[in-house]
PDB file of C-alpha atoms and ligand atoms in Angstrom:
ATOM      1  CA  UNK A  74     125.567 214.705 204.142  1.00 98.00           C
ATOM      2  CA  UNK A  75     127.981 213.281 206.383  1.00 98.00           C
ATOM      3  CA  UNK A  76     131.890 212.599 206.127  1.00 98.00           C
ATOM      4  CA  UNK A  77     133.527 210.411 208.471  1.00 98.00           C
ATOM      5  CA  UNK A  78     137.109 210.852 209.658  1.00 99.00           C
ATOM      6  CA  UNK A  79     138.718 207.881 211.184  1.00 98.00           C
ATOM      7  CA  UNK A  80     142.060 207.958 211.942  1.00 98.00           C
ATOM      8  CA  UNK A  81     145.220 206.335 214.254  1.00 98.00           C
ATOM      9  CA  UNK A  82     147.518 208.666 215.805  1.00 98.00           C
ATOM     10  CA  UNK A  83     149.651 208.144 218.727  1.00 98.00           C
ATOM     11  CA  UNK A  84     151.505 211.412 218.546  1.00 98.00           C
ATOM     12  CA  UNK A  85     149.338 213.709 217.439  1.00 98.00           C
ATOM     13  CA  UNK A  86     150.471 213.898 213.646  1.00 98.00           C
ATOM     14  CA  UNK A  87     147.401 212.175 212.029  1.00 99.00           C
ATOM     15  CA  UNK A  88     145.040 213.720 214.141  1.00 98.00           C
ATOM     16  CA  UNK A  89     146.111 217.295 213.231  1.00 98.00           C
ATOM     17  CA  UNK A  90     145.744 216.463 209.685  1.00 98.00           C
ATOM     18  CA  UNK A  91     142.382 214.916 210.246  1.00 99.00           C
ATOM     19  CA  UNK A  92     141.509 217.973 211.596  1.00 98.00           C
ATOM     20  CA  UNK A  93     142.398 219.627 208.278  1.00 98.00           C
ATOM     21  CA  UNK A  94     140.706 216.623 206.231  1.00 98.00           C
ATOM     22  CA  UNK A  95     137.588 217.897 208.298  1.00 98.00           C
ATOM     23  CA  UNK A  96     138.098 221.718 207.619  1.00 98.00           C
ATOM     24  CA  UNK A  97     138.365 220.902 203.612  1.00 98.00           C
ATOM     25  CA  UNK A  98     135.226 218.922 203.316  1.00 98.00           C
ATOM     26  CA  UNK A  99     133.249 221.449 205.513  1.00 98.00           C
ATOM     27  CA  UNK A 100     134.169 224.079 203.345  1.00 98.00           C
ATOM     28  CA  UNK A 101     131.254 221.961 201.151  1.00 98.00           C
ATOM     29  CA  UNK A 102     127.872 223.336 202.098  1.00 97.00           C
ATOM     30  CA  UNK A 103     125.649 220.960 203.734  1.00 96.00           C
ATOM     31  CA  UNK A 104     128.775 218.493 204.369  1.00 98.00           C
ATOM     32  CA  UNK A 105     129.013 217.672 208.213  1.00 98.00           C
ATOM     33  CA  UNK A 106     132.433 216.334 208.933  1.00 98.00           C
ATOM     34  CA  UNK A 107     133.587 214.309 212.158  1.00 98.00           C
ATOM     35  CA  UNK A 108     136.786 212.910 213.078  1.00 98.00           C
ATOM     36  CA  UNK A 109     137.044 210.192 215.375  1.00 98.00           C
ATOM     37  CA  UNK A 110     140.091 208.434 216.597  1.00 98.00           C
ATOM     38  CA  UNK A 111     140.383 204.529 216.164  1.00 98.00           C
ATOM     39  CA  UNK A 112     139.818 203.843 219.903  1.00 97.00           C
ATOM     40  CA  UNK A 113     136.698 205.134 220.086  1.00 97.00           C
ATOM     41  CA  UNK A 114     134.589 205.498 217.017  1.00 98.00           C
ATOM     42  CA  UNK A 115     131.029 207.147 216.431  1.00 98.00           C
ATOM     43  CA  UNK A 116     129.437 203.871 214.575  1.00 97.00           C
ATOM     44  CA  UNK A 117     125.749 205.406 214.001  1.00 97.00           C
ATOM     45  CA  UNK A 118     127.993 208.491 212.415  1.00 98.00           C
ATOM     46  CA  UNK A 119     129.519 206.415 210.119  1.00 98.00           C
ATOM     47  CA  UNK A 120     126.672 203.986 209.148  1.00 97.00           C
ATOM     48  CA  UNK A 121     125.071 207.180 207.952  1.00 98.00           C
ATOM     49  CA  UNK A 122     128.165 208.796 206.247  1.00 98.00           C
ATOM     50  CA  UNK A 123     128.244 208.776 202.266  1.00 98.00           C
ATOM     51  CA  UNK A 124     132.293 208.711 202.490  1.00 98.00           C
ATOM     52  CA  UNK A 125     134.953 207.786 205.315  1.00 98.00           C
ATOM     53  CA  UNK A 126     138.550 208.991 205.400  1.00 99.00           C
ATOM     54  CA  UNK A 127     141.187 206.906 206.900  1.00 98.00           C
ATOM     55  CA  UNK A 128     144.038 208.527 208.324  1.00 98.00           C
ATOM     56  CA  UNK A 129     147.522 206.590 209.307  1.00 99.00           C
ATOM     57  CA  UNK A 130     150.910 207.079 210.315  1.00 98.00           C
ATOM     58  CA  UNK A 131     153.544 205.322 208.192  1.00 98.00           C
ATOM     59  CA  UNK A 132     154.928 202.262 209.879  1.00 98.00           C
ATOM     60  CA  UNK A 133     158.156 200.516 208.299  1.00 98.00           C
ATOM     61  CA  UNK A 134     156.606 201.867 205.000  1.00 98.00           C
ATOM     62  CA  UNK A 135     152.926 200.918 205.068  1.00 98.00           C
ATOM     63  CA  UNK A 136     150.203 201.431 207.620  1.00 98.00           C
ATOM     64  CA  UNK A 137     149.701 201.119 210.731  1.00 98.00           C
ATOM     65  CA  UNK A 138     149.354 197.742 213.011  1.00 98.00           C
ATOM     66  CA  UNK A 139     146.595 199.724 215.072  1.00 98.00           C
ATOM     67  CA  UNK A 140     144.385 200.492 212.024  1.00 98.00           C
ATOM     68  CA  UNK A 141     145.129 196.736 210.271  1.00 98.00           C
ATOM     69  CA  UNK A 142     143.982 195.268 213.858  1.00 98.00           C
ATOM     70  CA  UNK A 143     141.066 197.901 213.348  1.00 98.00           C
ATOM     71  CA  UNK A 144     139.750 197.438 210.058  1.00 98.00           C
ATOM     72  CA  UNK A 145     140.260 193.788 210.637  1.00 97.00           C
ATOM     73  CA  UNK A 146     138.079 193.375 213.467  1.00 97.00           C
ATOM     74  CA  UNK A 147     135.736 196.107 212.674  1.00 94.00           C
ATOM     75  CA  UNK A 148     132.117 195.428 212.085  1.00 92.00           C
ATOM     76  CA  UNK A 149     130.858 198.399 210.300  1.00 95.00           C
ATOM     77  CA  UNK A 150     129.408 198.070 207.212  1.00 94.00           C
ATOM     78  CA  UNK A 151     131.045 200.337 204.979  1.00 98.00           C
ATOM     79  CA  UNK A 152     130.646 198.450 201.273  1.00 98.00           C
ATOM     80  CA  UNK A 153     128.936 200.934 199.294  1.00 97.00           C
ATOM     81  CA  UNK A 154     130.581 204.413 200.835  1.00 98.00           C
ATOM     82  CA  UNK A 155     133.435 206.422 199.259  1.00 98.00           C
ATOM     83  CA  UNK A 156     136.861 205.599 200.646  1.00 98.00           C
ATOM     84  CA  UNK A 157     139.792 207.840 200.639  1.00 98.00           C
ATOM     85  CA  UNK A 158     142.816 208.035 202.818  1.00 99.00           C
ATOM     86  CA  UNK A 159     145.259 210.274 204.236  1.00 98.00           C
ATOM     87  CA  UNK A 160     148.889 209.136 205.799  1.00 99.00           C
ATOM     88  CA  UNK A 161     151.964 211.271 207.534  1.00 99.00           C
ATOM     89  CA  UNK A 162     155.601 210.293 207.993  1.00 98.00           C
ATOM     90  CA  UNK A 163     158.741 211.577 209.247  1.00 98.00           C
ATOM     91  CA  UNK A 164     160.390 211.333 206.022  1.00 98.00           C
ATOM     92  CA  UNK A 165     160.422 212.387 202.241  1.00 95.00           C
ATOM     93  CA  UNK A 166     160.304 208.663 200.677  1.00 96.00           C
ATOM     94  CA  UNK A 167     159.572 207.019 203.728  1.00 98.00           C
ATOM     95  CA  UNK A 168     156.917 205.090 202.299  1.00 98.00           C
ATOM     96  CA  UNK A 169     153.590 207.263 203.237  1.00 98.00           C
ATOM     97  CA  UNK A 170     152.569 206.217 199.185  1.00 98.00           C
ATOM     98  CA  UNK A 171     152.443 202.837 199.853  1.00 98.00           C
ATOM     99  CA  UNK A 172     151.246 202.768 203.215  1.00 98.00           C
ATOM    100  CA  UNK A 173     148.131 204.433 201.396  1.00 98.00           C
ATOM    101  CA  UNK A 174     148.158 201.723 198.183  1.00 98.00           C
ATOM    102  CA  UNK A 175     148.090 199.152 201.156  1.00 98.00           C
ATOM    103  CA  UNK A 176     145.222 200.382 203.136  1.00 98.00           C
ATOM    104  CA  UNK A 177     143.280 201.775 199.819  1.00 98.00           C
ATOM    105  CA  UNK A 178     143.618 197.478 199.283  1.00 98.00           C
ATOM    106  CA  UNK A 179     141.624 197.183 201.987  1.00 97.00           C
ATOM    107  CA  UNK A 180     139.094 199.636 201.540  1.00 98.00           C
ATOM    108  CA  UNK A 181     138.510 198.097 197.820  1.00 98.00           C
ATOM    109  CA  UNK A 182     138.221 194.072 199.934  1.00 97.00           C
ATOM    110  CA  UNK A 183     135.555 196.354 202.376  1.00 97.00           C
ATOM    111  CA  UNK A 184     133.437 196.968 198.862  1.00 98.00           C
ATOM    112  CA  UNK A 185     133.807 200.533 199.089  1.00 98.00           C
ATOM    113  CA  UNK A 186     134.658 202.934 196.290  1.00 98.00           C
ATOM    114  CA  UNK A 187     137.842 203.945 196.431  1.00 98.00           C
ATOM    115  CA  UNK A 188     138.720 207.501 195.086  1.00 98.00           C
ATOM    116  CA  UNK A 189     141.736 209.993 195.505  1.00 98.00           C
ATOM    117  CA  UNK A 190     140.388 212.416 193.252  1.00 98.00           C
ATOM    118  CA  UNK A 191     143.923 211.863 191.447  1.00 97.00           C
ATOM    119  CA  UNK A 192     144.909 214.451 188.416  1.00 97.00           C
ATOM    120  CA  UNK A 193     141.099 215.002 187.576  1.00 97.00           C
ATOM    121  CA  UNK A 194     140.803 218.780 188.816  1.00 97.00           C
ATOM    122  CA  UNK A 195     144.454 219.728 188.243  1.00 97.00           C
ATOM    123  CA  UNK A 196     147.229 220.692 190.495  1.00 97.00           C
ATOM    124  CA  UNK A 197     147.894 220.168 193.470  1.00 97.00           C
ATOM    125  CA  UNK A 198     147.236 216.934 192.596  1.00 97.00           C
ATOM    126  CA  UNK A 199     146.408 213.762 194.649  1.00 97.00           C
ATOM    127  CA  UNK A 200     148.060 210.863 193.446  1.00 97.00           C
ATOM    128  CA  UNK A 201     146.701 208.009 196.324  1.00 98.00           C
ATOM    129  CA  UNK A 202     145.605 210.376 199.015  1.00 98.00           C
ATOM    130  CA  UNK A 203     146.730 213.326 201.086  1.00 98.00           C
ATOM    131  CA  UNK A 204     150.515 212.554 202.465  1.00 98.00           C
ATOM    132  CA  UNK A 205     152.062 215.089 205.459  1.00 98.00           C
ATOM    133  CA  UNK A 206     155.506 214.915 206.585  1.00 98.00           C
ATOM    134  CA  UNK A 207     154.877 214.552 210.326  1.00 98.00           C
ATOM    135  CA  UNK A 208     151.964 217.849 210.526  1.00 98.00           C
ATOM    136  CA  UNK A 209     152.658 219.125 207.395  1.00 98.00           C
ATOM    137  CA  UNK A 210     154.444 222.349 206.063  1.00 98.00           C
ATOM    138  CA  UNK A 211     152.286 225.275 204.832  1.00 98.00           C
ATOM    139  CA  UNK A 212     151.806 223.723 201.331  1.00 98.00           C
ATOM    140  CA  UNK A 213     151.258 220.350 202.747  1.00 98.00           C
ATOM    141  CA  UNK A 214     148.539 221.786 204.903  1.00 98.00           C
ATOM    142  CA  UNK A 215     147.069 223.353 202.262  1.00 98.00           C
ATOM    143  CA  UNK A 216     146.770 220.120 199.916  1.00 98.00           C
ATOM    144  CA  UNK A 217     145.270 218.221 202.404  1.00 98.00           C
ATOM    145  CA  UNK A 218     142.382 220.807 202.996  1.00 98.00           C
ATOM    146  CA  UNK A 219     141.995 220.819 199.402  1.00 98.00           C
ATOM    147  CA  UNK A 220     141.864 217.605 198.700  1.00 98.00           C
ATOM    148  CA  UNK A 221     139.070 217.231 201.487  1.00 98.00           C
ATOM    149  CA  UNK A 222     137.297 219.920 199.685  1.00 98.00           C
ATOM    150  CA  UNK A 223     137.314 217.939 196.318  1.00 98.00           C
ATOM    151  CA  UNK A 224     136.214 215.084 197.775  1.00 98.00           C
ATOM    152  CA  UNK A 225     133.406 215.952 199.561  1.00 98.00           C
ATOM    153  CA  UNK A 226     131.886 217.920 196.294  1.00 98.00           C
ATOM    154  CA  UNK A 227     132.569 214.824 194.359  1.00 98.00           C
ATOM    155  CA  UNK A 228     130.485 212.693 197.034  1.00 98.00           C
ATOM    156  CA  UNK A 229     127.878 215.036 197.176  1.00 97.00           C
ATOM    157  CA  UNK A 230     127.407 215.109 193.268  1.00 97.00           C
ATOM    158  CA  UNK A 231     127.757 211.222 193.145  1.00 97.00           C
ATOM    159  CA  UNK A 232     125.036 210.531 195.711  1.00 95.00           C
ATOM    160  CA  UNK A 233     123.127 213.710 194.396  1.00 90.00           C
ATOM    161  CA  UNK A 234     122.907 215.550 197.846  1.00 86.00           C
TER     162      UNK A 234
HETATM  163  C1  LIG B 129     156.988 201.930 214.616  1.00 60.24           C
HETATM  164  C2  LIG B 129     157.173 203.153 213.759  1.00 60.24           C
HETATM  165  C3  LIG B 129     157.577 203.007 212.449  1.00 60.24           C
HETATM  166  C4  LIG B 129     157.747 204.131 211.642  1.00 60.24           C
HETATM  167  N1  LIG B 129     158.133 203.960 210.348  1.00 60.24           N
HETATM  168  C5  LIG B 129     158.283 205.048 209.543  1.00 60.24           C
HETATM  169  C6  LIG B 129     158.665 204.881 208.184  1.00 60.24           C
HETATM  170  O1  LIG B 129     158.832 203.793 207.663  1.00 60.24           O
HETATM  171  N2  LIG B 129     158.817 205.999 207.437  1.00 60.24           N
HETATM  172  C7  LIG B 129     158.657 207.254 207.957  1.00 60.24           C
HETATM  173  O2  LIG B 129     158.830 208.227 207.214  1.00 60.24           O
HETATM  174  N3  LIG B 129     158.260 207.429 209.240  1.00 60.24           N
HETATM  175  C8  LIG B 129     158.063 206.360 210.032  1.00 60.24           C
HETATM  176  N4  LIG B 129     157.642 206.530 211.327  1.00 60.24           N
HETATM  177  C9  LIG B 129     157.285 207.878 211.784  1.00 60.24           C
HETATM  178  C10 LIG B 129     155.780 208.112 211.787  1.00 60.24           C
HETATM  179  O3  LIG B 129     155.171 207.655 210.583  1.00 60.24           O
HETATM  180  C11 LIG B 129     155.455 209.618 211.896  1.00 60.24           C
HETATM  181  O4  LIG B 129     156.103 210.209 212.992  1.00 60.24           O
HETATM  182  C12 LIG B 129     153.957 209.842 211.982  1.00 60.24           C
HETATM  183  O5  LIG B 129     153.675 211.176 211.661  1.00 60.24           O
HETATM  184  C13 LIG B 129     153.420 209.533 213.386  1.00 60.24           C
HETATM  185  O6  LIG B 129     152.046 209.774 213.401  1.00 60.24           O
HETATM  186  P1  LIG B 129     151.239 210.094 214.721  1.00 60.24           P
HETATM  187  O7  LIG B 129     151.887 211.337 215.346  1.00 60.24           O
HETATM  188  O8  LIG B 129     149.866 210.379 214.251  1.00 60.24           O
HETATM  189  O9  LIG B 129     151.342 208.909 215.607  1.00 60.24           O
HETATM  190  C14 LIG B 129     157.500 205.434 212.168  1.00 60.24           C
HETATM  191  C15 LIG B 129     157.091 205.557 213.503  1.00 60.24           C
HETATM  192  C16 LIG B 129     156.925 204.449 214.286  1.00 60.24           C
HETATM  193  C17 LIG B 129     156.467 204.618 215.724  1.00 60.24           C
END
């Protein structure tokens, strides 16, 4: 089963954690992960992927231009695939939560099912989707792989892979 991983970074924050997004969902057996940066996107990959993360940097307390212009323009299909996302920021409070509520909106306008695995499998828990100041700390890190992990067993059970 395949998980995409598309993400903006100019840099180098989001990427690193997309890197992590992709080391938590491979951690699910049979789950092939692939990260792919906005400029230049594997499209048969992510026809054939079951669930896509997006990953952005907060910008004035939402998400990026780059990926708006992106998703906007965008002619993937992706109604009918899991949708999760992932955001960093320079600061505690500097608006990485919203950023995600904005481009979880949307995902949910693309028709795809939006999940964040939330408080369902107990702490750490995931309230929108995985949030890393700049790289992330140790424990930041470590949510974000986890989170990954969740979702990808989640997807696999929901499309019975
Ligand atoms: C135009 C712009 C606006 C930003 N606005 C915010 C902000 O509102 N809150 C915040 O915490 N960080 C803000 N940042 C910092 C970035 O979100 C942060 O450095 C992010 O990790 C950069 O990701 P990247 O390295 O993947 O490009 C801003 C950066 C830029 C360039």
């Amino acid at each position: 089963m395949k998980i995409a991983i598309i993400y903006h970074s100019e840099t180098g924050n989001t990427q690193k954690v997309a890197n992590l997004i992709a080391k938590g969902v491979e951690k699910i057996e049979g789950v092939e992960a692939k990260c792919m940066s906005i400029d230049n996107v594997d499209k048969e990959f992510i026809e054939d992927a079951k669930a896509v993360f997006f990953g952005t940097p907060t910008y004035a307390g939402s998400y990026s231009w780059q990926m708006k212009k992106w998703l906007d323009t965008c002619k993937l299909k992706l109604a009918g695939k899991v949708g999760c996302v992932f955001a960093t920021e320079n600061y505690l409070g500097g608006g990485a939560d919203n950023a995600e509520l904005a481009l979880l909106s949307e995902l949910l306008v693309k028709g795809m099912f939006v999940y964040s695995v939330g408080s369902s499998e107990g702490k750490p828990y995931t309230h929108f989707g995985a949030v890393c100041i700049k790289d992330g700390d140790e424990d930041q890190k470590k949510r974000v792989e986890i989170f990954a992990e969740r979702v990808a067993k989640n997807v696999k059970k929901l499309f019975n892979e």
